[in-house]
XYZ file of C-alpha atoms in Angstrom:
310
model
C -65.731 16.373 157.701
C -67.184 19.906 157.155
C -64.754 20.674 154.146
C -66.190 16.863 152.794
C -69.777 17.339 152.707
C -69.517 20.361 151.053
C -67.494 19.263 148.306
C -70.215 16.086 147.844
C -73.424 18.533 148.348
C -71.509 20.341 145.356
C -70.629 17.514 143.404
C -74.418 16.320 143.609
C -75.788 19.851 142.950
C -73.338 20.134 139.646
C -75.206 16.556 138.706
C -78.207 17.723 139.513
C -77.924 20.760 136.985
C -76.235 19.128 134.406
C -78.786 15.897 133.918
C -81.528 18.460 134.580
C -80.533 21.003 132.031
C -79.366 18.476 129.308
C -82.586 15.959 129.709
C -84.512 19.859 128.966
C -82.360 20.228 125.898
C -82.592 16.598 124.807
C -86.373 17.108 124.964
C -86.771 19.895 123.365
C -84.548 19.062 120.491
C -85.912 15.746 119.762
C -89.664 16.217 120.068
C -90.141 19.238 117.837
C -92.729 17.951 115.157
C -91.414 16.493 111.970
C -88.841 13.504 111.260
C -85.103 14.645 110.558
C -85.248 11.347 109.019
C -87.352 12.226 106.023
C -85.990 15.768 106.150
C -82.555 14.209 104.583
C -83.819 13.678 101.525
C -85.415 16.230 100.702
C -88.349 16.669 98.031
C -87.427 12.748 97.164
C -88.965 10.258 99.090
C -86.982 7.501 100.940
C -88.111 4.133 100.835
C -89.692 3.231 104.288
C -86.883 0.114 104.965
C -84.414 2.616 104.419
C -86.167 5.362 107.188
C -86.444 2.050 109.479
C -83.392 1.296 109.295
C -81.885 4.651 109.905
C -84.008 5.154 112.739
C -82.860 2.633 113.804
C -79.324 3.413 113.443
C -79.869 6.950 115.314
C -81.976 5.018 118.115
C -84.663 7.154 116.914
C -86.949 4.393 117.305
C -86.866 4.167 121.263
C -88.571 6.068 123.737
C -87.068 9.465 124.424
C -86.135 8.682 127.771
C -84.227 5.502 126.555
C -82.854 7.708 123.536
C -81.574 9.946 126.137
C -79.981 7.208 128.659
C -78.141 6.113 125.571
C -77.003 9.635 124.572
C -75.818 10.268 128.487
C -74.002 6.885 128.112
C -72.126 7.534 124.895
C -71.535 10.971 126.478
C -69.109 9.333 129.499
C -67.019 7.117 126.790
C -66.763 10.924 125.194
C -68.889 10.682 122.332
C -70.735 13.441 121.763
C -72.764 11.825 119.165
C -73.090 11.404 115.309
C -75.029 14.109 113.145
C -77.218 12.281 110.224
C -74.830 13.288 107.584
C -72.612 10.449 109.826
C -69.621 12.642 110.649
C -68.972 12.773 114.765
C -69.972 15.616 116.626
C -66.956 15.944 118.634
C -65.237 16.098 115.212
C -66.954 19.292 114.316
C -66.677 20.935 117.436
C -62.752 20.184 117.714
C -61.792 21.434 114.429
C -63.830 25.241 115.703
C -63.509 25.182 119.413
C -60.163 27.437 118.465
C -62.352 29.773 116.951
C -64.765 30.421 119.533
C -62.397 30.220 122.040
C -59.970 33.036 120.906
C -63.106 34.644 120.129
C -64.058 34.482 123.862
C -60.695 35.238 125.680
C -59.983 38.161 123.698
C -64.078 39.736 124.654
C -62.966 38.783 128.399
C -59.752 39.877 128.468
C -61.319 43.365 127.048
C -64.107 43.128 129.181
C -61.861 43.064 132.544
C -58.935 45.586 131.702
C -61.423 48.351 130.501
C -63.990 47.094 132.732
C -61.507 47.209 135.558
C -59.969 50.661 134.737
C -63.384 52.537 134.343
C -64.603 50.796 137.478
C -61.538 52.706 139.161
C -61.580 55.797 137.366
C -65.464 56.323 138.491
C -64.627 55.562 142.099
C -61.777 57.963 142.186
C -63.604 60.260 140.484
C -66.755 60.108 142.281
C -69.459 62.171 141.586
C -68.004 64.237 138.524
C -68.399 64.220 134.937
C -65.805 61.824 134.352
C -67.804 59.460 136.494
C -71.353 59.754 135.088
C -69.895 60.087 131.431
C -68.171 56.784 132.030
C -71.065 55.020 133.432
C -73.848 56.303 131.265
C -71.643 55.329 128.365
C -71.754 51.842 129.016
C -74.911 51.880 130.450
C -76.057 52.962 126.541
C -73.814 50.666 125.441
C -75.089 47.445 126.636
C -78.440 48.136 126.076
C -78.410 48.087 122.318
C -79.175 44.469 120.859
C -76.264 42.723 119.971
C -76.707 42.686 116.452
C -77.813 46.004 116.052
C -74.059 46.897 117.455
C -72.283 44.697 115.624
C -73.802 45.780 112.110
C -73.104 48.914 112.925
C -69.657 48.312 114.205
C -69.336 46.485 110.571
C -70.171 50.133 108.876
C -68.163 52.235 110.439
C -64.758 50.537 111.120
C -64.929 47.932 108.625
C -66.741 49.714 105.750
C -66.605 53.225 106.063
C -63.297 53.597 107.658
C -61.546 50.065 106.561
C -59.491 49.879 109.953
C -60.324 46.341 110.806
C -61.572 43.274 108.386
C -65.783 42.931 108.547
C -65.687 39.232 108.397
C -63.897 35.811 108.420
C -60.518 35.251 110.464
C -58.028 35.269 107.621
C -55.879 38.155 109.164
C -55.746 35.913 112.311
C -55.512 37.496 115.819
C -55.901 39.871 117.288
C -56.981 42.061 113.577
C -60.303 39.394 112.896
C -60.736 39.422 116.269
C -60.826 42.834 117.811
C -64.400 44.050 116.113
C -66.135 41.068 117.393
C -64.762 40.847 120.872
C -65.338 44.575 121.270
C -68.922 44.046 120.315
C -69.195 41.081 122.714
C -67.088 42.575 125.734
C -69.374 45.608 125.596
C -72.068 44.006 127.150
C -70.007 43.161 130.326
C -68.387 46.705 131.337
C -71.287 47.859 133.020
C -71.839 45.006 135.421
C -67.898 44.785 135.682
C -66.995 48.807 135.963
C -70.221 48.865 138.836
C -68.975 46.251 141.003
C -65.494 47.226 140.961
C -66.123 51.118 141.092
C -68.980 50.398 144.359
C -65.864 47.739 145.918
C -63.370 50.563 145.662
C -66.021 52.862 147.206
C -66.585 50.893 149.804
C -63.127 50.130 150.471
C -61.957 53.503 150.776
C -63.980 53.944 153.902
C -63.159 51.094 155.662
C -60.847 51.522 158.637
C -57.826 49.756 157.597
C -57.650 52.527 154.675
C -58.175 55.219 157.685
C -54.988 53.574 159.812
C -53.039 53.423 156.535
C -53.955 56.944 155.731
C -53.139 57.931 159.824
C -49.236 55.892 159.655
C -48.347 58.222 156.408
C -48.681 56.033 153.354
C -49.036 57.080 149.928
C -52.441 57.327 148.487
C -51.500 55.327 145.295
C -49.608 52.496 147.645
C -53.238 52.482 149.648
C -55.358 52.338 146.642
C -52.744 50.032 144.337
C -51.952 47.347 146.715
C -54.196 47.415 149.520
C -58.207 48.751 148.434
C -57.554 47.007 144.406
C -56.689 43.695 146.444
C -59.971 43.579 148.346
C -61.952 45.769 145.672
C -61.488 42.517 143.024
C -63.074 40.080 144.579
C -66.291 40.762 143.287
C -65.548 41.573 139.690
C -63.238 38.289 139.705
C -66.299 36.133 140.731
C -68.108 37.725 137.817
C -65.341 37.848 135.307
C -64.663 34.043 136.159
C -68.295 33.163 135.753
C -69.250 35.046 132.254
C -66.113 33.179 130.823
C -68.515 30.197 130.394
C -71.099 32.640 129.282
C -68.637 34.276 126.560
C -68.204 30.696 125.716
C -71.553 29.956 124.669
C -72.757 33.560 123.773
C -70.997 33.835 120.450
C -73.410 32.398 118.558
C -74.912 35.786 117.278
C -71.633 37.377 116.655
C -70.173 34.784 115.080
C -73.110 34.393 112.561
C -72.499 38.289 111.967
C -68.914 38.355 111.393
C -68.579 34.689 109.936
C -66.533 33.056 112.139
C -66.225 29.459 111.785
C -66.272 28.852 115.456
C -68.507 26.219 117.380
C -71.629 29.222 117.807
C -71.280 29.386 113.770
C -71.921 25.771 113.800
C -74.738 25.878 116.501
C -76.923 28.668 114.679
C -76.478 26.225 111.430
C -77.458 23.418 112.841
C -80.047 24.591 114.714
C -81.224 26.080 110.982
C -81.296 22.610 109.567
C -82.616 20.575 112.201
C -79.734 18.861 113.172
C -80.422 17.443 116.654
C -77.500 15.622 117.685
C -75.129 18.644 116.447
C -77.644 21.294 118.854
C -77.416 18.586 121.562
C -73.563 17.497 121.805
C -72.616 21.772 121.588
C -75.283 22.391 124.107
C -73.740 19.679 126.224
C -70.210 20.946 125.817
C -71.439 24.443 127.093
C -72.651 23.015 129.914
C -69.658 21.474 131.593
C -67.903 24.456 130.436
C -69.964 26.680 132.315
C -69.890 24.002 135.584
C -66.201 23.746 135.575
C -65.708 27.727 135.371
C -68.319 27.715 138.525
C -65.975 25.738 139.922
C -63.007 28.028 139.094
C -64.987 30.583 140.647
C -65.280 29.197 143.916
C -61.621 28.382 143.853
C -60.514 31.773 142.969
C -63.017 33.284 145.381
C -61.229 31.338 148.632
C -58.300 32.096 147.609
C -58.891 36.131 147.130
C -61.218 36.209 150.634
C -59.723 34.366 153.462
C -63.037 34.451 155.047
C -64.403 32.322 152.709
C -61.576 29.916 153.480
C -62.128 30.013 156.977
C -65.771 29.539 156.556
């Protein structure tokens, strides 16, 4: 009975945030000031049957909060709506979610193994050069705005040195992909490399590590198998959860490195005022970043029995 109301108090509390946040977005993205409608064509002026009738056609006409019913309606049969040039949103997305998403699994998958390794390397190293070097260096790192590293990372491996291609994806993976999912994953090391290198700490003065120490196993067996195992549980949580944030933080880089991936498309439409474009990605980001929460607390019983048994 326990186990059941928490899944329904998490079920509701996932609804809660996900008609909450996307009512916000609808809002805000369809009562800025000025009529998309009119904005179509330009300097020419439409005749007003034909802005009636494509008002119509967009539901335009109806109240917001009756616009927005319909949009959540549409949304359950999986339509993600139309954009006013007529072509589906889910359309556009589909053809660059690949994009964005190799984009985002290659920034995470660099932002755990070096994330991971430095978080180790500090701990074992505590208190030495090796461990403030390490720390202050990504410290530095992340605080730079994003596009102020990724120029940068543009002139000097892509221009000066010509290691790696500066923009589009036409080498494919990983050669488009490294400079951009460096830039990204960079911003993640910190958090990840402190909570695993303070977990190790902490680990390595708990008592089971004392007992294993006292019965004559090997330091790396101890450290390997047993403190790694308990030390991860933190940096998985946040590893699991910034997936969804990868997911929907490209937008800059991909604008930067032209990347036709669904942040690309985002930053354009929100550039042109395309509403139903900002709304059905925005959407899409959304249940991404629910379902990963709910990764997150799967992964997170299954690493801590305690959480199991609680």
């Amino acid at each position: 009975m326990r186990t059941a109301a928490g899944i329904l108090q998490r079920v509701a509390s996932f609804a809660i945030v996900f008609f909450g946040v996307t009512f916000i977005i609808y809002f805000a993205v369809f009562s800025l000031p000025g009529d998309p409608i009119r904005a179509l064509a330009g300097d020419r002026a439409l005749p007003q049957s034909v802005v009636d009738a494509l008002r119509e056609q967009y539901n335009l006409d109806a109240p917001l909060w009756q616009q927005y019913l319909t949009y959540i309606g549409g949304l359950f049969r999986g339509d993600f709506g139309i954009t006013f040039q007529g072509r589906p949103v889910g359309e556009q997305m589909l053809s660059r979610w690949p994009v964005t998403i190799t984009l985002a699994l290659s920034a995470w998958m660099l932002e755990a193994v070096v994330g991971i390794l430095i978080g180790v390397v500090s701990a074992l190293t505590r208190g030495s050069v090796i461990d403030k070097g390490l720390l202050g260096i990504t410290v530095i790192a992340s605080c730079i705005p994003v596009f102020v590293l990724g120029v940068v990372a543009q002139l000097i491996f892509g221009v000066q040195l010509d290691w790696l291609p500066v923009a589009g994806i036409t080498e494919g993976w990983p050669t488009s992909y490294i400079l951009p999912s460096a830039v990204i994953a960079l911003f993640g090391l910190a958090a990840v490399s402190r909570l695993v290198r303070s977990s190790v700490l902490e680990n390595l003065s708990a008592g089971y590590v004392t007992t294993a120490r006292a019965k004559g196993i090997g330091e790396g067996r101890i450290v390997g198998l047993h403190v790694m195992r308990n030390s991860l549980i933190p940096a998985t949580t946040f590893l699991a959860t910034d997936l969804g944030f990868l997911l929907g933080g490209t937008v800059i880089i991909e604008g930067i490195f032209n990347l036709p991936g669904v942040g690309n498309l985002l930053f354009t439409a929100i550039r042109t005022h395309e509403g139903p474009t900002v709304v059905g990605i925005s959407t899409a980001l959304i249940l991404i970043f629910l379902i990963t929460t709910i990764v997150v607390d799967a992964l997170h019983a299954l690493l801590d029995p305690r959480t199991r048994r609680g």
